[in-house]
Coordinates of C-alpha atoms and ligand atoms in Angstrom, one line a residue:
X1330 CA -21.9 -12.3 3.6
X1331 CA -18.5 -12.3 5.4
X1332 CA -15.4 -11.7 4.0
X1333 CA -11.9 -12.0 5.3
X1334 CA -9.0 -9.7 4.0
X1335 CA -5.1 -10.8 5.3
X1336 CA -2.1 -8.8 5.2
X1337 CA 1.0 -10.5 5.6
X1338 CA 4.1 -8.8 6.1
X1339 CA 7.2 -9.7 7.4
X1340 CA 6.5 -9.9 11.2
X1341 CA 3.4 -8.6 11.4
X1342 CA -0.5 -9.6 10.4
X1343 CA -3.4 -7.4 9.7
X1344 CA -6.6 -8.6 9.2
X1345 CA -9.9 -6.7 8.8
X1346 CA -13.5 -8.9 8.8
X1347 CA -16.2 -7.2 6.2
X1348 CA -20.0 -8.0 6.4
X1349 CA -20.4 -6.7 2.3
X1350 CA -23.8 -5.5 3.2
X1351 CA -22.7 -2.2 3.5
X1352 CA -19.3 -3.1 4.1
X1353 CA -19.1 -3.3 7.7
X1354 CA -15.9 -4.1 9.6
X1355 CA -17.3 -6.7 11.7
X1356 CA -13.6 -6.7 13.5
X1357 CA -10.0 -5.7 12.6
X1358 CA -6.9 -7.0 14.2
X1359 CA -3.0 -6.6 14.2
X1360 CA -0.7 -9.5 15.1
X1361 CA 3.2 -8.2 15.5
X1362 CA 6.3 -9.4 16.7
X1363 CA 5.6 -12.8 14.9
X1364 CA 8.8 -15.2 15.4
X1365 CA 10.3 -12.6 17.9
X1366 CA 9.8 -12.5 21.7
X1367 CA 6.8 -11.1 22.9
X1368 CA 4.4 -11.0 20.2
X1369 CA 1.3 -9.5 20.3
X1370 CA -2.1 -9.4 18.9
X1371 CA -4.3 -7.1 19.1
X1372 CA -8.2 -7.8 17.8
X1373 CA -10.8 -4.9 17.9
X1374 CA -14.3 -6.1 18.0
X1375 CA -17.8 -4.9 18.8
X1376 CA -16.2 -1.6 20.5
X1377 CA -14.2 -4.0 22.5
X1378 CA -10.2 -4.2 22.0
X1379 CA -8.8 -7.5 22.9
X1380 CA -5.2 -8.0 23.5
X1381 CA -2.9 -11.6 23.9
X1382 CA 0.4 -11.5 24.3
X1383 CA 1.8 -14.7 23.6
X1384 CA 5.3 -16.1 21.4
X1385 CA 3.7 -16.6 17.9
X1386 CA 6.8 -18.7 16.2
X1387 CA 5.1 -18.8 12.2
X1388 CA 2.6 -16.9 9.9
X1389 CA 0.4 -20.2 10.3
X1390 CA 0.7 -20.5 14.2
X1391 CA -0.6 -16.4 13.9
X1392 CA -3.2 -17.1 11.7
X1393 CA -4.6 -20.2 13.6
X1394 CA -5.1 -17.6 16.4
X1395 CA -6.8 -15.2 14.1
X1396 CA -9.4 -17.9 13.0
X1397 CA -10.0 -18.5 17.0
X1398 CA -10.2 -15.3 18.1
X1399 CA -13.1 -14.9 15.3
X1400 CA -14.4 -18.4 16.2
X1401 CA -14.4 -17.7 20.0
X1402 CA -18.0 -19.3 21.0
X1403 CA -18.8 -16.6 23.2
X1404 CA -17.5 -13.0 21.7
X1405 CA -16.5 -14.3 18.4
X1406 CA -18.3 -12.8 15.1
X1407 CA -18.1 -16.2 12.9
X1408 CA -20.2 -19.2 13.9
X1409 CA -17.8 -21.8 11.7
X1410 CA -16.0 -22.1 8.4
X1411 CA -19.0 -22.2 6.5
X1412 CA -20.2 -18.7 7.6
X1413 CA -16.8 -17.0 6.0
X1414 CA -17.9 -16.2 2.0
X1415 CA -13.9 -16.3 1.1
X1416 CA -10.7 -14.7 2.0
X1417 CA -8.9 -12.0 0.2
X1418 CA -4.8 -11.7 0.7
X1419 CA -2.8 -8.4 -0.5
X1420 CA -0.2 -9.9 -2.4
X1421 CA 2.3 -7.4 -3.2
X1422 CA 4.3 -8.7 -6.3
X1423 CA 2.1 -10.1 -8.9
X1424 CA 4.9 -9.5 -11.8
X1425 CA 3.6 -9.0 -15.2
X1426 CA 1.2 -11.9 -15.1
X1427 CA -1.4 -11.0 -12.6
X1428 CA -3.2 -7.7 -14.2
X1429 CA -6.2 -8.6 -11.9
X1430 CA -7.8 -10.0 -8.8
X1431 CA -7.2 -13.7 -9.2
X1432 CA -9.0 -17.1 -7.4
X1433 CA -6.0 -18.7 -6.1
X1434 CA -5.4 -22.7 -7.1
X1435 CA -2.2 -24.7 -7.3
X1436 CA -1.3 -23.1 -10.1
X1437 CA -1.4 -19.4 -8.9
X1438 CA 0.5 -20.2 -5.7
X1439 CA 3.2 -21.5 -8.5
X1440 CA 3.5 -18.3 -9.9
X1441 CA 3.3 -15.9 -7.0
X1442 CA 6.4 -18.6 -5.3
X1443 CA 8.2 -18.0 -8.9
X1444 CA 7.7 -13.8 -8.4
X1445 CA 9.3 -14.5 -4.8
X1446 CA 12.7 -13.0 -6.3
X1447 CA 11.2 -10.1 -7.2
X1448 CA 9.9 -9.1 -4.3
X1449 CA 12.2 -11.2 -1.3
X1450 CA 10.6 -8.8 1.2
X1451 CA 7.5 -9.2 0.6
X1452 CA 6.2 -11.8 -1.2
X1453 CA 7.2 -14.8 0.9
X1454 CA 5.1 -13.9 3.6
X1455 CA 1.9 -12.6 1.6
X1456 CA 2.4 -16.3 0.4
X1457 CA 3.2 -18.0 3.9
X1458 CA -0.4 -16.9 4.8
X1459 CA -2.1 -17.9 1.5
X1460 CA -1.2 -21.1 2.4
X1461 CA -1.9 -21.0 5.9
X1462 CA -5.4 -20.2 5.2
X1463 CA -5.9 -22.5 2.6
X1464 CA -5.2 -25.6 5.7
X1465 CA -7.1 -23.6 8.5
X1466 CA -10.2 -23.2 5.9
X1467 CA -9.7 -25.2 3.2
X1468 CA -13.5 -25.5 1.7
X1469 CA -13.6 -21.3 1.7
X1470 CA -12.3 -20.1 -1.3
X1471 CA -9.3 -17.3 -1.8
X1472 CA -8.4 -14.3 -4.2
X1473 CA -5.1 -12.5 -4.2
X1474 CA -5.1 -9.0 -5.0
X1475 CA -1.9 -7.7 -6.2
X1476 CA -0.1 -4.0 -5.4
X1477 CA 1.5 -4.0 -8.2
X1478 CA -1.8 -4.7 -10.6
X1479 CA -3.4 -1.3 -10.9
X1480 CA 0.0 -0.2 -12.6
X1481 CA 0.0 -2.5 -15.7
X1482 CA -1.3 0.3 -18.2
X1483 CA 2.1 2.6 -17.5
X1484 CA 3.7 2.8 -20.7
X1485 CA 6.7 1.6 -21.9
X1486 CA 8.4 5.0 -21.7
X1487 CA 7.3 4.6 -18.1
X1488 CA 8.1 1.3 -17.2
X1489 CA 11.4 0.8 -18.8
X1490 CA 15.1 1.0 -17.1
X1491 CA 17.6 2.4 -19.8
X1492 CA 19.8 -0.7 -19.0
X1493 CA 20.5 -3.3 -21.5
X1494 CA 17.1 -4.6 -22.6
X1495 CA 18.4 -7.6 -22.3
X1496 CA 17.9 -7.6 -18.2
X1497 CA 14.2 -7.1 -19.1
X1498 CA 13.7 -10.0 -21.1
X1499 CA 15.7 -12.4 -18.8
X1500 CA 14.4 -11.5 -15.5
X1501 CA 11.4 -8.9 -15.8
X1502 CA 13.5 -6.3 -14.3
X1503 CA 11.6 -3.1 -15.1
X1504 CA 9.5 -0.3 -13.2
X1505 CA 6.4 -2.3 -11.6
X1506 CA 5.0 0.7 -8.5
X1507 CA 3.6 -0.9 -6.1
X1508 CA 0.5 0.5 -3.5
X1509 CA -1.6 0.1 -6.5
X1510 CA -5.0 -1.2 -4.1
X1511 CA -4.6 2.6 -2.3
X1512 CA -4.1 4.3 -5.3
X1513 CA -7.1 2.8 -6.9
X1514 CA -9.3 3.1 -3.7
X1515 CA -8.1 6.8 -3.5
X1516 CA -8.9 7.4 -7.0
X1517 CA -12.3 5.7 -7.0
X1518 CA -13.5 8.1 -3.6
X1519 CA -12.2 11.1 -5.9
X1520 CA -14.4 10.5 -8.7
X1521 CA -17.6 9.7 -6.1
X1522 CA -17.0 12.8 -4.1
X1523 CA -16.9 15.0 -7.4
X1524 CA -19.5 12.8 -9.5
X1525 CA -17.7 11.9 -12.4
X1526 CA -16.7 9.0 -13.9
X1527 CA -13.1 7.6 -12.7
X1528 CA -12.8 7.6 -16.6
X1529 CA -12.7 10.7 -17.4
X1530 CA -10.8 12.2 -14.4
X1531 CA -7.0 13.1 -14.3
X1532 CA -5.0 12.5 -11.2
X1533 CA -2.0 12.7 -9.2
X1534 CA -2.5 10.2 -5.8
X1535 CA 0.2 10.9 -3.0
X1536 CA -0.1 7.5 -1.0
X1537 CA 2.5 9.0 2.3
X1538 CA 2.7 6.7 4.9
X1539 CA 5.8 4.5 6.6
X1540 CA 6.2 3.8 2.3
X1541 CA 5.0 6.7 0.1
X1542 CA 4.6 6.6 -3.8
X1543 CA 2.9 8.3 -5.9
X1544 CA 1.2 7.9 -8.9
X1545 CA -0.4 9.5 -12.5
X1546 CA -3.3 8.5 -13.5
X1547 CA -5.4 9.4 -16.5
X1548 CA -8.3 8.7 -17.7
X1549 CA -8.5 6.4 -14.5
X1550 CA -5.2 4.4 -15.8
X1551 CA -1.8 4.3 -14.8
X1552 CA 0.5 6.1 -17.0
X1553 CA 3.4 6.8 -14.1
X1554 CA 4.1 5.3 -10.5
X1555 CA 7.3 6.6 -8.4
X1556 CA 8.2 3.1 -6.9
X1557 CA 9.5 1.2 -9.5
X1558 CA 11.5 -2.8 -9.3
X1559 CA 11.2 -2.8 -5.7
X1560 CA 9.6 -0.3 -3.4
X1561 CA 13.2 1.7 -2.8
X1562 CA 12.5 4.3 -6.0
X1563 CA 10.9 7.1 -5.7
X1564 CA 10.1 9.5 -2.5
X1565 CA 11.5 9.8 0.4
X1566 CA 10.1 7.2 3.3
X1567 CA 10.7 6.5 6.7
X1568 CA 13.6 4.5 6.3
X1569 CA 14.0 3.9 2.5
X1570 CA 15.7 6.5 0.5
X1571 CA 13.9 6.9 -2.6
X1572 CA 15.6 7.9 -5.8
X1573 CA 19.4 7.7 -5.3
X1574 CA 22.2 7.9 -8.2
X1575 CA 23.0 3.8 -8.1
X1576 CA 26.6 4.9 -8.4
X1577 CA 26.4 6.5 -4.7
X1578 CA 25.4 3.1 -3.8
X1579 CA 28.5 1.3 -5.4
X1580 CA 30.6 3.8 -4.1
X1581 CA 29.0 3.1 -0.2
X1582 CA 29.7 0.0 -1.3
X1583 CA 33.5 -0.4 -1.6
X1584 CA 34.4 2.8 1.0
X1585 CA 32.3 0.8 4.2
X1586 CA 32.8 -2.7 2.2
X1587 CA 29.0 -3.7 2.6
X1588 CA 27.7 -6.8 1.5
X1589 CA 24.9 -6.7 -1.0
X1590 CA 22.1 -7.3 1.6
X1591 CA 24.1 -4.4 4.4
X1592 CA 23.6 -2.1 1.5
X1593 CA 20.4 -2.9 1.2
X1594 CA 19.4 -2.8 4.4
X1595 CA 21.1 0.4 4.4
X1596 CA 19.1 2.0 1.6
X1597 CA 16.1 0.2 2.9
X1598 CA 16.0 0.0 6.8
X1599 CA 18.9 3.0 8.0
X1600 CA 18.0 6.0 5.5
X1601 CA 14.5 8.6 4.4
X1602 CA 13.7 10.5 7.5
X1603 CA 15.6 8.3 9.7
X1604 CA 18.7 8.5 8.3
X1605 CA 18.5 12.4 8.0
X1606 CA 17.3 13.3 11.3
X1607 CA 19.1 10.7 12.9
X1608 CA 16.1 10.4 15.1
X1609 CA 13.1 8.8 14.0
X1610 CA 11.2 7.8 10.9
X1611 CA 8.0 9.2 12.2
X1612 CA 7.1 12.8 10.9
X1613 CA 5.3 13.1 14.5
X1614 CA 8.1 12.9 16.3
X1615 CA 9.6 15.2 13.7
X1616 CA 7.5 17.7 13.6
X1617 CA 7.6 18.0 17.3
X1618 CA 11.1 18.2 17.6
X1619 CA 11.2 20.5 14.4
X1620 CA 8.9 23.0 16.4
X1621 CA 11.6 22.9 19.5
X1622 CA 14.1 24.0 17.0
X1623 CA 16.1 20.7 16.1
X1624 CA 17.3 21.8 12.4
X1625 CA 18.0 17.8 11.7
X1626 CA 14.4 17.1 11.6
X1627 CA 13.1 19.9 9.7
X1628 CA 15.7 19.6 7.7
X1629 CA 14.4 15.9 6.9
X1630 CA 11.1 16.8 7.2
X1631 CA 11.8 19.7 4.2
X1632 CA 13.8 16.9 2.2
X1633 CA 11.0 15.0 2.1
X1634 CA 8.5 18.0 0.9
X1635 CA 10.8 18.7 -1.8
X1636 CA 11.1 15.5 -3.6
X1637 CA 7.4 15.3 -3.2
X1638 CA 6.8 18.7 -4.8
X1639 CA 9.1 17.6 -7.6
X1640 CA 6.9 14.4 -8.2
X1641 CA 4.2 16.4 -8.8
X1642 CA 5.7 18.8 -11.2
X1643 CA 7.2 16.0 -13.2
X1644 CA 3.2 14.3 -12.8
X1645 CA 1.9 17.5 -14.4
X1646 CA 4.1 17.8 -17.0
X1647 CA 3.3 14.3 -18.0
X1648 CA -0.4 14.1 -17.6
X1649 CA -0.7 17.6 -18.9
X1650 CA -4.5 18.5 -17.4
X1651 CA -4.5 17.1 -13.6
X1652 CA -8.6 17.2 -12.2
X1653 CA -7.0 16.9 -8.7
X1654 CA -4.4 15.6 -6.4
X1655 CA -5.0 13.4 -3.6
X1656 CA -3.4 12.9 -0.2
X1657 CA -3.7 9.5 1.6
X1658 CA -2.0 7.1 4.3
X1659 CA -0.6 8.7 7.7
X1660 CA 1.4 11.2 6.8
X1661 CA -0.8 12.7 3.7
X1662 CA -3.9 12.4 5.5
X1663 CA -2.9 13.7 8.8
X1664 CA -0.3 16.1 8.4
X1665 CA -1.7 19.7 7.6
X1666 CA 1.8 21.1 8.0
X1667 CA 3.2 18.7 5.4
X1668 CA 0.3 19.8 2.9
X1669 CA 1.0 22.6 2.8
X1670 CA 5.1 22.5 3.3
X1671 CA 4.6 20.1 0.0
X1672 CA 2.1 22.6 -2.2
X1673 CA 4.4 26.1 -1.0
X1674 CA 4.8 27.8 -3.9
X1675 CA 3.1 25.7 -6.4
X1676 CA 0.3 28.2 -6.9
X1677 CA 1.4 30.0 -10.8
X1678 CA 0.4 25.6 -11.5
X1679 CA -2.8 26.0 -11.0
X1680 CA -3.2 25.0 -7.1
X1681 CA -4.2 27.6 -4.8
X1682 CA -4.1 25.9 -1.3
X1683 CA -6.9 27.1 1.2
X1684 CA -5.1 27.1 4.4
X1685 CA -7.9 26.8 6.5
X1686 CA -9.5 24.0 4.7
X1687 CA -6.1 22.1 5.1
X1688 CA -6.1 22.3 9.3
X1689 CA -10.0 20.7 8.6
X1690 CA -10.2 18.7 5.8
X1691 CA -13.3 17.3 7.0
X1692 CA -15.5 19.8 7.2
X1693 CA -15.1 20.4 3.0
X1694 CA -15.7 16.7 1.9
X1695 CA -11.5 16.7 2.2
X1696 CA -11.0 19.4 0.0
X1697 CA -8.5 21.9 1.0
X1698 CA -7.8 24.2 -2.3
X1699 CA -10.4 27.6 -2.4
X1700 CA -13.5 27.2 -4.5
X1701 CA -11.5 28.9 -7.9
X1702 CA -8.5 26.8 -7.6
X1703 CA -8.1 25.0 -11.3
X1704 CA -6.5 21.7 -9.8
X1705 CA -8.4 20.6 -6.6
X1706 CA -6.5 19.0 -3.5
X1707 CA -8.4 16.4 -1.8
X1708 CA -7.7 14.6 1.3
X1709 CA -8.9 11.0 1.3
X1710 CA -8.2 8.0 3.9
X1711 CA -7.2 5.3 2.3
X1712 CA -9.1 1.8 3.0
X1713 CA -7.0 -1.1 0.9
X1714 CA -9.2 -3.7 2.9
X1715 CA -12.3 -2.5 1.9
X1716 CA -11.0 -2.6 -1.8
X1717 CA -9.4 -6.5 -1.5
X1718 CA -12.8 -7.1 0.2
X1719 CA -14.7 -5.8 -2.9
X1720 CA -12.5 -7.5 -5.5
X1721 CA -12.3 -10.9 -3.8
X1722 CA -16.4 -10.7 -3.5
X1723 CA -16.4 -10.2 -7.5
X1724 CA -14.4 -12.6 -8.6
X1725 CA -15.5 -15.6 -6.5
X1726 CA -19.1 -14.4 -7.4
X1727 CA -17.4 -14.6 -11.1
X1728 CA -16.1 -18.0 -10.5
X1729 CA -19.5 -19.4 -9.1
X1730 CA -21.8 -17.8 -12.4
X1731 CA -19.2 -19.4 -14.4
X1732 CA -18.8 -22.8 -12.7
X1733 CA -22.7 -23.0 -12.9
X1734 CA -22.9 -22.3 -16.5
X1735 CA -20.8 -24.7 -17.3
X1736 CA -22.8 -27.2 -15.4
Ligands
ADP695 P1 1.6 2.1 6.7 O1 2.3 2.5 5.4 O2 2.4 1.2 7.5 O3 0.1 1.7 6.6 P2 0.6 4.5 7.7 O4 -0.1 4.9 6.5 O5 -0.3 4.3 8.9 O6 1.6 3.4 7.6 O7 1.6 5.7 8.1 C1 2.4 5.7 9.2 C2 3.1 7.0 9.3 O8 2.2 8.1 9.3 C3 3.8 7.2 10.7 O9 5.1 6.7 10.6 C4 3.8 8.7 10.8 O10 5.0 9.2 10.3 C5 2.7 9.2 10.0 N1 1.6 9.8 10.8 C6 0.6 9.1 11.4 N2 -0.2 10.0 12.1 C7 0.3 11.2 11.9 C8 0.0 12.6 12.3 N3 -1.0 12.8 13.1 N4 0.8 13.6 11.9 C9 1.9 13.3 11.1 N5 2.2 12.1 10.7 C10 1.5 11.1 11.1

């Protein structure tokens, strides 16, 4: 049984193609530079990487290539239409209606086009390919799973702006988080790899990638996520800033007289390690140029440490017991020296790093605390696919059990 997960973003398609026995990639692919010059995709198959580089104007002109590239007759691994089960789509903004993986119809493409403002970066373009996919396959049926879903339990002492409530009413604005399918596939691995129910277990995730967040989780709920309206709050990213006073931003504002989008791009695009190294947004180019003694970048690359660190003091303090802490997405899953530059110190909480572990997470089932530490550290890759996979599998299984009962 095949399944098909898409990943929209702004110029850019992944794809990953599951056989759910087992959950086999049957091929992954990467389509970037869509609507620019020289775009390129990139499909990996069978042990075999295929690569066409050709202008790809739309989402839909990049998908249609997708669906051939898995068509091809000869090294293709779909026969037709009929031999893909359904398609999943990571949706990112699924406001405070969509609590769950959802079969999309004419009335859930309404809502996720009426979340659009919410989420103008992201959103159009998870949609763009929904309906793409629903003309290139239209008999195959397709789930949207949302980032910002595994977060609906967070309070409303988490949730909430102290703005006028007024704001909230009218427009929804409030803290959603967002990485919620990597949280949740991060948490789930925790509780298999230490046999206990996801229900019982306490945890803080660290999702560090080109976006980090972070999130508390107890009882295997969301009761606090660092990203909140938009994906700006929180830590520090690549080129976002994470939590800033909002008056610095009105202040950037009227001194460079910025636009509303230039200081948002600004915040967004220009800032995180970028902006305080001045040289890249990549902690591997960092860290190298850290190590030949350029005090910009480990300056950044410290910046970035602390506010993590901070998260996880404030995540204690609010979850009160924490089982373990996870580490996930590029950075947090390959970055030993950014382990342990996040967990210096934090030892008198509980968390006594094992520093040879961390260079070889592997070799421990990805734990790197010692064997007495009270709050484990675990280091976990993160699949997202594999979890939108799973969820679209259940709920168009749900759909068909209840469409035949009601026959
Ligand atoms: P995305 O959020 O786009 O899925 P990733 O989770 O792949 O991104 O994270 C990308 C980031 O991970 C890169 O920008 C880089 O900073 C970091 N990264 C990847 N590999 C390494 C590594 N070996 N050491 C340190 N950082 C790494």
């Amino acid at each position: 049984m095949k399944i098909l997960v898409i990943n929209c973003g702004s110029s850019s398609i992944k794809y990953e193609l599951f056989a759910m026995e087992g959950e086999k990639v049957l091929a992954r692919g990467f389509l970037e530079k869509i609507g620019e010059e020289g775009s390129l995709l990139s499909h990996h198959s069978q042990g075999e990487v295929l690569r066409i580089k050709r202008d790809i104007p739309s989402h839909e002109d990049g998908l249609e290539l997708v669906v051939q590239v898995l068509m091809d007759k000869e090294k293709g691994v779909v026969k037709d239409a009929s031999d893909v089960f359904a398609v999943g789509h990571r949706v990112v903004q699924g406001g405070e209606k969509f609590i769950e993986p959802t079969l999309i119809d004419d009335e859930v493409i309404e809502a996720i086009r009426q979340y659009q403002g919410l989420a103008p970066l992201h959103n159009p373009f998870n949609l763009a390919g929904i309906m793409a996919m629903r003309r290139l396959l239209p008999e195959v049926p397709q789930v949207a799973v949302f980032d910002t879903a595994f977060h609906h339990t967070m309070p409303e002492a988490a949730y909430l702006y102290a703005i006028p409530m007024k704001y909230y009413r009218k427009y929804g604005l409030k803290r959603y988080g967002f990485h919620g399918t990597s949280h949740r596939y991060v948490a789930e691995k925790a509780a298999e790899i230490s046999n206990l129910p996801l229900s019982e277990l306490n945890l803080i995730t660290c999702h560090l990638g080109n976006g980090c967040s972070m999130t508390a989780i107890r009882q295997g709920k969301v009761v606090d996520t660092s990203m909140g309206f938009t994906p700006l709050e929180g830590l520090i990213m690549g080129t976002r800033c994470g939590d800033i006073d909002a008056a610095a931003a009105i202040f950037l504002a009227e001194k460079e007289k910025l636009s509303f989008q230039e200081i948002g791009n600004l915040l967004n695009k220009e800032s995180g390690l970028l902006g305080l190294s001045g040289l890249s947004n990549d902690v591997r180019v960092l860290e190298k140029a850290a190590r030949e003694g350029n005090s910009k970048a480990a300056l950044a690359l410290e910046v970035f440490a602390y506010r993590v660190r901070k998260y996880i003091g404030a995540y204690l303090a609010v979850l009160g017991r924490v089982d373990a802490i996870i580490f996930t997405a590029g950075i947090g899953k390959n970055s030993p020296s950014m382990r342990s530059a996040i967990l210096k110190g934090i030892s008198p909480l509980g968390i006594s790093l094992d520093e040879a572990r961390n260079q070889n997470p592997e070799k421990t089932q990805g734990i790197i605390t010692t064997e007495d530490s009270p709050i484990k550290v675990l280091v976990i890759r993160t699949h997202e696919e594999a979890l939108i996979a799973r969820d679209t599998l259940q709920v168009v299984k749900k759909s068909l059990f209840d469409s035949g009962r009601a026959k």
